[in-house]
GROMACS .gro file of N, CA and C in nm:
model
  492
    1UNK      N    1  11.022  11.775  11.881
    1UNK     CA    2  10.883  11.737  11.871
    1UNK      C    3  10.806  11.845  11.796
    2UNK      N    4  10.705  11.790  11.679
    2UNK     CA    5  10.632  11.917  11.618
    2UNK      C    6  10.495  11.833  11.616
    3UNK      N    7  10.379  11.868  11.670
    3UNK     CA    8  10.286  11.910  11.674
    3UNK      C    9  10.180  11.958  11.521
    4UNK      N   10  10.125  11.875  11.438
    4UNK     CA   11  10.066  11.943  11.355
    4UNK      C   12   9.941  11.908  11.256
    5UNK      N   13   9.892  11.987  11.147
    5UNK     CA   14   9.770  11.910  11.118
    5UNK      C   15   9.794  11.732  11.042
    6UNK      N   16   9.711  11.649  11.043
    6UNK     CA   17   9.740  11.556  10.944
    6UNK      C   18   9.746  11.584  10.778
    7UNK      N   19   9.753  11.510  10.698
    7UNK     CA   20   9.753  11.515  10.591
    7UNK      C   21   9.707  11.369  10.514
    8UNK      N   22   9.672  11.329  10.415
    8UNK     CA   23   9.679  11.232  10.328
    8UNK      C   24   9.744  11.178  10.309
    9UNK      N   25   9.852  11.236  10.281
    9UNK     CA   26  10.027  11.167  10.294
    9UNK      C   27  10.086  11.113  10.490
   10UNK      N   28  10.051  11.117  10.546
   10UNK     CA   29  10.051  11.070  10.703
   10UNK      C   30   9.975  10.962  10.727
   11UNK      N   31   9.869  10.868  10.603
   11UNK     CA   32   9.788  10.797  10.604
   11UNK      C   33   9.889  10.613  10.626
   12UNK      N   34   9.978  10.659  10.594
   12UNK     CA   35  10.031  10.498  10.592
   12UNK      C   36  10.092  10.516  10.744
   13UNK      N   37  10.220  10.619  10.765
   13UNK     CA   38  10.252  10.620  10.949
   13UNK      C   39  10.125  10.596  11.028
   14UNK      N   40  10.037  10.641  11.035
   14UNK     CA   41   9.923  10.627  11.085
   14UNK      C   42   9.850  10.473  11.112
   15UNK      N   43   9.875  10.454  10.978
   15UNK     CA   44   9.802  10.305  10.991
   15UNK      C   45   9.877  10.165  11.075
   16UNK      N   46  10.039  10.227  11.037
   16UNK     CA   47  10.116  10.162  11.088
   16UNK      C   48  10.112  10.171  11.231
   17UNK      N   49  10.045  10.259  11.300
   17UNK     CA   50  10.064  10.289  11.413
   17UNK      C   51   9.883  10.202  11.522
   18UNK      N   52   9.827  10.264  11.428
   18UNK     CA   53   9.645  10.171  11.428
   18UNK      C   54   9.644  10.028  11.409
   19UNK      N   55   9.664   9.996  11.340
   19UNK     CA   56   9.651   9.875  11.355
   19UNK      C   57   9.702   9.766  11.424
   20UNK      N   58   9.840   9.785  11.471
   20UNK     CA   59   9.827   9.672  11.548
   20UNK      C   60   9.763   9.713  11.667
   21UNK      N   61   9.679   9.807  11.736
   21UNK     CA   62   9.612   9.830  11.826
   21UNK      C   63   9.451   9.734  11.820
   22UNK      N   64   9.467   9.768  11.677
   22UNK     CA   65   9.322   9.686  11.622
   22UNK      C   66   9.319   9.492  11.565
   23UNK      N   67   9.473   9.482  11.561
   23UNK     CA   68   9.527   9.334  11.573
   23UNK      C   69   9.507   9.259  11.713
   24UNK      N   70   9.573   9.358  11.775
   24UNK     CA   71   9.645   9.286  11.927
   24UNK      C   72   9.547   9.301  12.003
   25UNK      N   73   9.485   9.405  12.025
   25UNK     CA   74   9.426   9.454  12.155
   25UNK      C   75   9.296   9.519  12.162
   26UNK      N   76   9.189   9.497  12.279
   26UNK     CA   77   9.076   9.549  12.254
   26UNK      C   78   9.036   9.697  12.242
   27UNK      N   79   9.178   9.792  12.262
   27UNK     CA   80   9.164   9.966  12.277
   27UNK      C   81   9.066   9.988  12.153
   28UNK      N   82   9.094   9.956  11.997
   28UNK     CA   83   9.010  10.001  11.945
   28UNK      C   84   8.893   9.830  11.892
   29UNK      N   85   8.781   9.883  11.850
   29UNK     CA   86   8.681   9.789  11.894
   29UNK      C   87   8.674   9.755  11.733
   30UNK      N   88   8.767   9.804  11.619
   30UNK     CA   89   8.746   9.755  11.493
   30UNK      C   90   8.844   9.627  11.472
   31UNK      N   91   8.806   9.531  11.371
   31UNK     CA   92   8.858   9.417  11.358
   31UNK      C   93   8.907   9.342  11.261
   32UNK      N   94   8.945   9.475  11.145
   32UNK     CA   95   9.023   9.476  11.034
   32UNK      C   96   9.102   9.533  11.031
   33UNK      N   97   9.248   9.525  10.981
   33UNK     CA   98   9.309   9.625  10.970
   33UNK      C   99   9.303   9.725  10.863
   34UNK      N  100   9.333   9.871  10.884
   34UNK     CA  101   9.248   9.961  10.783
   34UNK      C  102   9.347   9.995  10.681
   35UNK      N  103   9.331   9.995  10.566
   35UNK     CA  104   9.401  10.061  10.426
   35UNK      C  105   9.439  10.194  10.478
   36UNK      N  106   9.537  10.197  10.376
   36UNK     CA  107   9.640  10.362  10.374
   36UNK      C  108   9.489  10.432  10.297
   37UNK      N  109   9.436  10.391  10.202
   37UNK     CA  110   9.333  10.446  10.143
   37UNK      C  111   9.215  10.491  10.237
   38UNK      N  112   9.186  10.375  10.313
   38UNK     CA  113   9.040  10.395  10.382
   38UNK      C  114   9.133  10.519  10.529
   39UNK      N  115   9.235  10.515  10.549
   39UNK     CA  116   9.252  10.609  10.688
   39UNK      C  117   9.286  10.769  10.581
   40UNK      N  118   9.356  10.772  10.475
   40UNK     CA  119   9.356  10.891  10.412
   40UNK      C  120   9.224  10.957  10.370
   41UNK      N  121   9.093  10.883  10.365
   41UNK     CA  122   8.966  10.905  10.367
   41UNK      C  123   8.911  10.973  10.480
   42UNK      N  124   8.947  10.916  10.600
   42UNK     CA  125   8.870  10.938  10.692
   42UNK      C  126   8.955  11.067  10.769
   43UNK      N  127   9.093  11.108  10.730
   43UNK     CA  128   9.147  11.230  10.759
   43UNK      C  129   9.042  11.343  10.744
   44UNK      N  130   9.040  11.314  10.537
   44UNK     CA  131   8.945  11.401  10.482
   44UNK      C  132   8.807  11.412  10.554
   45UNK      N  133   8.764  11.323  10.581
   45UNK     CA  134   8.638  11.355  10.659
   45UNK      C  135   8.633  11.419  10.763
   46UNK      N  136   8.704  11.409  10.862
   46UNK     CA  137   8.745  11.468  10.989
   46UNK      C  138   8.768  11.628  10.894
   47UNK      N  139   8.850  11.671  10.852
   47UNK     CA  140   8.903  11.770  10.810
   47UNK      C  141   8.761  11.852  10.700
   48UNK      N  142   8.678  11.797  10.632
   48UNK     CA  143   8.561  11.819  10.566
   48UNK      C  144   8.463  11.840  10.677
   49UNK      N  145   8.480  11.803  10.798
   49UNK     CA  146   8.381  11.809  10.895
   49UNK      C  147   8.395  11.968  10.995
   50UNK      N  148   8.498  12.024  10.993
   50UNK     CA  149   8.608  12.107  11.004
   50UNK      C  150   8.633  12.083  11.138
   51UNK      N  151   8.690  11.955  11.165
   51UNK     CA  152   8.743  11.953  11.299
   51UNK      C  153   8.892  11.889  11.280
   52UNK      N  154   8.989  11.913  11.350
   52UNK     CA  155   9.109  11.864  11.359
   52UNK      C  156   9.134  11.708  11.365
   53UNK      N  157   9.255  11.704  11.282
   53UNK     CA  158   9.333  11.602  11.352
   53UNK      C  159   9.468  11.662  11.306
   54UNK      N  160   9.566  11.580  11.450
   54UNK     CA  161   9.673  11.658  11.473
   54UNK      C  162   9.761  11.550  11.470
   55UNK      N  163   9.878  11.518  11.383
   55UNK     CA  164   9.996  11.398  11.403
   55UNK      C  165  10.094  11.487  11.495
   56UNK      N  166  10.143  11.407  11.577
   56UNK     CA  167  10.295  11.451  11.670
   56UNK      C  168  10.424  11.386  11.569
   57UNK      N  169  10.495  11.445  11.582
   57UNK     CA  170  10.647  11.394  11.508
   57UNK      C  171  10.720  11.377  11.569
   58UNK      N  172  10.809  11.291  11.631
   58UNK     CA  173  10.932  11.292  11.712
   58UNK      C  174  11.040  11.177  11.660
   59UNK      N  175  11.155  11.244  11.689
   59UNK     CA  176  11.317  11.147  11.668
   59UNK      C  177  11.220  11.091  11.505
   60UNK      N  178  11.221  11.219  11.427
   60UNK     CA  179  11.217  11.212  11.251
   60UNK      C  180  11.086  11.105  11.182
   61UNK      N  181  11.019  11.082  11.317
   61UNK     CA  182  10.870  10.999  11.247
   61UNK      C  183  10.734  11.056  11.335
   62UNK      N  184  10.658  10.983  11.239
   62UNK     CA  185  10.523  11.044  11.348
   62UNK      C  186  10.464  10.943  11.466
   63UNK      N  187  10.472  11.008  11.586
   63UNK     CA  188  10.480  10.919  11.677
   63UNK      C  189  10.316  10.863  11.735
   64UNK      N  190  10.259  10.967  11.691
   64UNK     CA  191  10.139  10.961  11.771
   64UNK      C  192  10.006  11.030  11.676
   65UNK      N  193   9.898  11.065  11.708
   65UNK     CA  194   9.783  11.113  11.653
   65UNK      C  195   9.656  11.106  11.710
   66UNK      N  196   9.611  11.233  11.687
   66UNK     CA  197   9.471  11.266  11.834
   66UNK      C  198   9.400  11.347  11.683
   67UNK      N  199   9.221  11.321  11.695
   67UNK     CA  200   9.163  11.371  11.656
   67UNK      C  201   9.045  11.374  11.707
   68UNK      N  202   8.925  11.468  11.642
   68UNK     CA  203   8.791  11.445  11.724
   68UNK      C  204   8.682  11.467  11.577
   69UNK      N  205   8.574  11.389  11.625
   69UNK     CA  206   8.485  11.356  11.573
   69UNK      C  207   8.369  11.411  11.616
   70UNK      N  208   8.259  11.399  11.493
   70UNK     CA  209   8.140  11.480  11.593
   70UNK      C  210   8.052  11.402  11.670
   71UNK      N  211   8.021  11.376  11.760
   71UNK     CA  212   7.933  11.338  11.885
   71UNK      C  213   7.846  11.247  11.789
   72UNK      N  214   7.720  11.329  11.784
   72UNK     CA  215   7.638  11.281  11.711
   72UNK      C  216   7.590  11.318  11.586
   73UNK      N  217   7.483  11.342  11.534
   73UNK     CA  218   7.483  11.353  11.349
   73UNK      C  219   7.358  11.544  11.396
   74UNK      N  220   7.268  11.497  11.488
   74UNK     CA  221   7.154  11.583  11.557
   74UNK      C  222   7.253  11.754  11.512
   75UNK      N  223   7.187  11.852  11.459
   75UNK     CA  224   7.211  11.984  11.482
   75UNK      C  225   7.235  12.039  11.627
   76UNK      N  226   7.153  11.973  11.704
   76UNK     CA  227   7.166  12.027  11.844
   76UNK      C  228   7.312  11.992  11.940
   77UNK      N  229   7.390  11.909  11.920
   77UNK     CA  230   7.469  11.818  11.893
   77UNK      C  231   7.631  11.878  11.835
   78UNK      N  232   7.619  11.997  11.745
   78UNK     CA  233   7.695  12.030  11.637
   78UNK      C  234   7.831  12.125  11.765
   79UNK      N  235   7.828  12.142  11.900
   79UNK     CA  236   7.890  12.140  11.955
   79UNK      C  237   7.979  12.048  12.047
   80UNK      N  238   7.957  11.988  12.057
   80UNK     CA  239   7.996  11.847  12.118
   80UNK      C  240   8.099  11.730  11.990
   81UNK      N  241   8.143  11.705  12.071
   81UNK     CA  242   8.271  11.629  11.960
   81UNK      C  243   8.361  11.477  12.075
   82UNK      N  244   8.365  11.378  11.974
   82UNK     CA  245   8.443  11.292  12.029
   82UNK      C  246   8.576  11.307  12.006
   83UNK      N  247   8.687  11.245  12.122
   83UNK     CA  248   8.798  11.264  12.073
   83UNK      C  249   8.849  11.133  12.085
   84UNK      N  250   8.991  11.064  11.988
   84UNK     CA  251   9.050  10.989  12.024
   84UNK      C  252   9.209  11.013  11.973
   85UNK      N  253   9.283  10.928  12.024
   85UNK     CA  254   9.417  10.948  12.056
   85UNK      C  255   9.483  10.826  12.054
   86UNK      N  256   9.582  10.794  11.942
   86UNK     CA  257   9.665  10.700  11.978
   86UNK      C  258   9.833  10.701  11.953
   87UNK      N  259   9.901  10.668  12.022
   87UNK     CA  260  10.045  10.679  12.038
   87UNK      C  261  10.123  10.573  11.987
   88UNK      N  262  10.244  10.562  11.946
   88UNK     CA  263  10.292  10.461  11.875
   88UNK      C  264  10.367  10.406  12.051
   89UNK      N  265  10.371  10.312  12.073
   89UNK     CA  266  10.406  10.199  12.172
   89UNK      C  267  10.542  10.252  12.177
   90UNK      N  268  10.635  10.269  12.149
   90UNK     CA  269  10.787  10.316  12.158
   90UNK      C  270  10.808  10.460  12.210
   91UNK      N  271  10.674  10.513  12.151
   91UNK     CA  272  10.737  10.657  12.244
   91UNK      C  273  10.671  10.645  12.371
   92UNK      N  274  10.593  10.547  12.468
   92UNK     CA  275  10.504  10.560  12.579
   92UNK      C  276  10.601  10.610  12.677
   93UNK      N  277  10.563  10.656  12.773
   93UNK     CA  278  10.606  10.714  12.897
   93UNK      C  279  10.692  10.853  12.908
   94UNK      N  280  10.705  10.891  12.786
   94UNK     CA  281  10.778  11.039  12.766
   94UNK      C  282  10.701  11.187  12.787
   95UNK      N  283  10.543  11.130  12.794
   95UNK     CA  284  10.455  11.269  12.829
   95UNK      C  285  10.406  11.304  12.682
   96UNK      N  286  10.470  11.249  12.586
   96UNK     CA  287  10.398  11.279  12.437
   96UNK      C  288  10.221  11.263  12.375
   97UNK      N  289  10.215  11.185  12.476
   97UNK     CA  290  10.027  11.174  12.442
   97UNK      C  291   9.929  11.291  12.530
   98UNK      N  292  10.016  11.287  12.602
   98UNK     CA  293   9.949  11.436  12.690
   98UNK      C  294   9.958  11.568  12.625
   99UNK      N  295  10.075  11.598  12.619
   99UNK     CA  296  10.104  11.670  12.483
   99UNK      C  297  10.028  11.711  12.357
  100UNK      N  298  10.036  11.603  12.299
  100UNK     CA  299   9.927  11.556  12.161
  100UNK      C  300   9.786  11.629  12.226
  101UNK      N  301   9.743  11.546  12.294
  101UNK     CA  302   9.602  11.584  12.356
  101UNK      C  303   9.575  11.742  12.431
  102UNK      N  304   9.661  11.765  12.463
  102UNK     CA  305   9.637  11.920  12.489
  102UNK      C  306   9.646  12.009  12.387
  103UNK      N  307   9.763  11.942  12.303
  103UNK     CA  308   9.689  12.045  12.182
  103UNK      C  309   9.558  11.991  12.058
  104UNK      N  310   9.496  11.886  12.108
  104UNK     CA  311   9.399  11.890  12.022
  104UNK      C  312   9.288  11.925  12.094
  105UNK      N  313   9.303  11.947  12.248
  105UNK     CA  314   9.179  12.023  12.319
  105UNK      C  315   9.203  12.158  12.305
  106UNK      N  316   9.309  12.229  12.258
  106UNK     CA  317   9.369  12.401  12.268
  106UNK      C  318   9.318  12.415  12.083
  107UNK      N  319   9.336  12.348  12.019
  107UNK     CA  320   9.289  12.326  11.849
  107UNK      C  321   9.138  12.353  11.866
  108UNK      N  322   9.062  12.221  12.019
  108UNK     CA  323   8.896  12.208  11.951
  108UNK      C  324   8.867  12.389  12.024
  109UNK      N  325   8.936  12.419  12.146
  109UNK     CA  326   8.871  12.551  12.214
  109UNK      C  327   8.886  12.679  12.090
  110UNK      N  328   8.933  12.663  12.068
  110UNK     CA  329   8.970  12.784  11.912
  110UNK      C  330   8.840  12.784  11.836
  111UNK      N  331   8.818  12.678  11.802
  111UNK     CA  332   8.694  12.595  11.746
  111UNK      C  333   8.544  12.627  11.815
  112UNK      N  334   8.540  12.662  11.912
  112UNK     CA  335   8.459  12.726  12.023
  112UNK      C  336   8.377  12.589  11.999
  113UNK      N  337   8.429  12.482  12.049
  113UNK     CA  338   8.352  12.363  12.106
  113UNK      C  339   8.298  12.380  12.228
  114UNK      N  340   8.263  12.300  12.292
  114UNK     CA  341   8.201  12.322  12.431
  114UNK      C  342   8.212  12.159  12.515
  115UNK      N  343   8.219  12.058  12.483
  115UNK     CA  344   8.214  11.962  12.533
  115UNK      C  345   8.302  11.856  12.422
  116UNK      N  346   8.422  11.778  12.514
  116UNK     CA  347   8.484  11.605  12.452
  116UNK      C  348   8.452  11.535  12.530
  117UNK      N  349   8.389  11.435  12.463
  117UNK     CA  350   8.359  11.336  12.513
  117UNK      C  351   8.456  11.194  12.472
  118UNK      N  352   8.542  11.120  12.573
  118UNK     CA  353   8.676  11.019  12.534
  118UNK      C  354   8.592  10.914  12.579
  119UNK      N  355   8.561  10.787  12.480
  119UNK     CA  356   8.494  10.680  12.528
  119UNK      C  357   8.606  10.602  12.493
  120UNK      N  358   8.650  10.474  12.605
  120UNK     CA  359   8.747  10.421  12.682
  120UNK      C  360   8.719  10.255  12.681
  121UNK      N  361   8.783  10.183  12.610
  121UNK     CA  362   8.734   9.982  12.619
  121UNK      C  363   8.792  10.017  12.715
  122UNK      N  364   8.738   9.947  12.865
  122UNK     CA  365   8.810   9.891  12.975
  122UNK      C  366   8.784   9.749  12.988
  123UNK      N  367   8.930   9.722  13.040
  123UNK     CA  368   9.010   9.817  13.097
  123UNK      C  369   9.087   9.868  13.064
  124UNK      N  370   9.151   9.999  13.076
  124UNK     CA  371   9.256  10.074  12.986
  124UNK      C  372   9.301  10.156  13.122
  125UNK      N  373   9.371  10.122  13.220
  125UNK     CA  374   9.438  10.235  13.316
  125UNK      C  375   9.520  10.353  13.281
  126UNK      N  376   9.595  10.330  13.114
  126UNK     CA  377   9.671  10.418  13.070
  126UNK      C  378   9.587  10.548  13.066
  127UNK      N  379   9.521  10.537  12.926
  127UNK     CA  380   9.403  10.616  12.901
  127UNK      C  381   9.316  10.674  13.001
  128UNK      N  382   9.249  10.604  13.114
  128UNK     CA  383   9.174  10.651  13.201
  128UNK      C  384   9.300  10.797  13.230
  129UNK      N  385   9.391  10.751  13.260
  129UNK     CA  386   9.493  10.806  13.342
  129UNK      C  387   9.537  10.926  13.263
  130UNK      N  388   9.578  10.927  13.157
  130UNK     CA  389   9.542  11.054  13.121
  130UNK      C  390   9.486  11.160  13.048
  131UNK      N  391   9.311  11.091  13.056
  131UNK     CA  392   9.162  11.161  13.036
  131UNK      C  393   9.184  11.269  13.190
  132UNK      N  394   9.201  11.175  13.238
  132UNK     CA  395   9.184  11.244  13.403
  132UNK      C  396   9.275  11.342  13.462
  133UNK      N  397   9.416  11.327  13.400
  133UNK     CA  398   9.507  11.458  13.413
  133UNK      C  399   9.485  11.536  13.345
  134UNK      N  400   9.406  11.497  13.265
  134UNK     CA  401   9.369  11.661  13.111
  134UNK      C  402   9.222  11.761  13.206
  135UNK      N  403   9.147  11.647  13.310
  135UNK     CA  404   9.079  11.728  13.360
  135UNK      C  405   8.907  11.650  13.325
  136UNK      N  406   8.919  11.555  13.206
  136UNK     CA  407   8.820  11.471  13.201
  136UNK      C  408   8.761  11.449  13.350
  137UNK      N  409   8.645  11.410  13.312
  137UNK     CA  410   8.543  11.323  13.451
  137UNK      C  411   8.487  11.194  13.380
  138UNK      N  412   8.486  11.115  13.452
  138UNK     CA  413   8.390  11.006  13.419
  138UNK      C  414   8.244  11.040  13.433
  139UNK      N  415   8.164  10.935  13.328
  139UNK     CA  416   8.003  11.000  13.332
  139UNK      C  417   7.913  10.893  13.284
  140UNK      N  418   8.006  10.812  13.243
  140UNK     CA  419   7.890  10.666  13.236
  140UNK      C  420   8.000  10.545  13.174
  141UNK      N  421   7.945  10.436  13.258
  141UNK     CA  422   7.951  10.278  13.221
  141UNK      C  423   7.912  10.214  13.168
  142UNK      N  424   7.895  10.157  13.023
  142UNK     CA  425   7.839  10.028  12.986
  142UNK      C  426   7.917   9.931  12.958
  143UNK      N  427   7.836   9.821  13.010
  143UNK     CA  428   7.838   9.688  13.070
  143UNK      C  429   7.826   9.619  12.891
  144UNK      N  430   7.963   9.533  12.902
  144UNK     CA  431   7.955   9.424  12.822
  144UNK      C  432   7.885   9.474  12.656
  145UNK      N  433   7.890   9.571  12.601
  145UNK     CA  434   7.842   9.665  12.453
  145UNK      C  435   7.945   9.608  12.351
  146UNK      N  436   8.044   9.606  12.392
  146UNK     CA  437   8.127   9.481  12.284
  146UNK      C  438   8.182   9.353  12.299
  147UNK      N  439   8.216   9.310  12.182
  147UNK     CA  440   8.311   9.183  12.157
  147UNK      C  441   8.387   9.151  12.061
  148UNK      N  442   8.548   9.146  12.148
  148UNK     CA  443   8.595   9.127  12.083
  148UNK      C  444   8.734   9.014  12.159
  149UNK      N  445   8.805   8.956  12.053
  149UNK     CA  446   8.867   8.797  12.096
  149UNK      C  447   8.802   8.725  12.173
  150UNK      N  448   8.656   8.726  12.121
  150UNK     CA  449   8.538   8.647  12.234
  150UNK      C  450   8.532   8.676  12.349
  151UNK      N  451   8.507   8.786  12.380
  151UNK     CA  452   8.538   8.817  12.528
  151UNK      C  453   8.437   8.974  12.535
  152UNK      N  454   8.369   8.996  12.630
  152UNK     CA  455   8.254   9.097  12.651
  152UNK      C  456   8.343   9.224  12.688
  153UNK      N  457   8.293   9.332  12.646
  153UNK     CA  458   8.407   9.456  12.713
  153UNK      C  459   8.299   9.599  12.720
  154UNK      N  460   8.374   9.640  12.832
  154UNK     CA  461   8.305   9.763  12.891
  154UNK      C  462   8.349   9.877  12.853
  155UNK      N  463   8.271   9.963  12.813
  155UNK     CA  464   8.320  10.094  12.749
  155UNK      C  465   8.246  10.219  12.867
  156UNK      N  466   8.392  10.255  12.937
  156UNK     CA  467   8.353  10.372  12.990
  156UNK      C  468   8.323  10.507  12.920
  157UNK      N  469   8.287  10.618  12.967
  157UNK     CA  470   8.301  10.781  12.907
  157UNK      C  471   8.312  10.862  12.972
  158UNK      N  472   8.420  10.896  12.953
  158UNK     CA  473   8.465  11.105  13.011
  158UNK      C  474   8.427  11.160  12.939
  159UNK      N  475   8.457  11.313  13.044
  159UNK     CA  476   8.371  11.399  12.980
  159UNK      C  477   8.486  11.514  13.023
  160UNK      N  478   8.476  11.620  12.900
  160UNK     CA  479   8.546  11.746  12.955
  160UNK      C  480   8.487  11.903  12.881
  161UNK      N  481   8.405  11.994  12.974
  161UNK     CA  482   8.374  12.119  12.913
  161UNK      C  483   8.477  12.179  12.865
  162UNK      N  484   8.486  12.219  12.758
  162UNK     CA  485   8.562  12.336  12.721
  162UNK      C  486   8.559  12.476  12.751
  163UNK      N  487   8.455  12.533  12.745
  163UNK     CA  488   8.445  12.614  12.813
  163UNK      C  489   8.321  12.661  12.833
  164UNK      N  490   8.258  12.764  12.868
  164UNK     CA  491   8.113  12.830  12.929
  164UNK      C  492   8.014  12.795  12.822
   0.00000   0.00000   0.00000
């Protein structure tokens, strides 16, 4: 297993790995599937923003990918960062997304962030499950904010200080 930054060239594993999340299922709340172009874009942005994103590699492909985003656009704000995380379906249950995610919270603390915030379509027991072993808290509910396969969905949010 290696652990490391993304690249431009990681834009198609990636997508391959996103989208059918964004086909099948309500985890992510977009409803196209995204170009090798438009996700090699948005690396750069993440990476122009100077915050991480990190691909995992395992058994010779990339299995997984965690990055964070900034909160909001506000200066006041410029500490605080969203994170998200998604795993390719074949490697689930090996501990690899925990993994991933600890080192993109050990990446943002370097970074001298101070607060991730993981917003969650529920229901998602996976995810809840391990926001909450990383040390996340829950901190708010909204009721019915999307739709998607015609159907209303609730987006929870954790929360985790980084440090003082």
């Amino acid at each position: 297993m290696n652990i490391r930054p993304a690249t431009a060239l990681d834009a198609a594993p990636i997508c391959a790995i996103y989208n059918p999340y964004v086909a099948n299922t309500a985890i992510s709340f977009e409803e196209a599937p995204v170009s090798e172009e438009d996700m090699a874009r948005r690396i750069a942005d993440v990476g122009a923003a100077g915050l991480p994103w990190l691909v995992l590699e395992a058994d010779g492909r990339i299995a997984g990918y965690a990055y964070a985003t900034k909160w909001r656009v506000r200066p006041a704000y410029r500490t605080s960062v969203e994170s998200s995380i998604y795993l390719d379906p074949a490697f689930a249950g090996r501990g690899l997304g925990r993994q991933l995610y600890g080192a993109l919270l050990d990446e943002l603390r370097r970074r001298e962030l101070h607060m991730v915030i993981g917003g969650i379509a529920l229901p998602n027991e996976n995810s809840v499950a391990l926001h909450e072993k990383l040390g996340f808290r829950k901190v708010a509910h909204f009721s019915e904010v999307g739709m998607k396969f015609g159907r209303w969905m609730d987006v929870g949010y954790w929360e985790l200080k980084l440090g003082s």
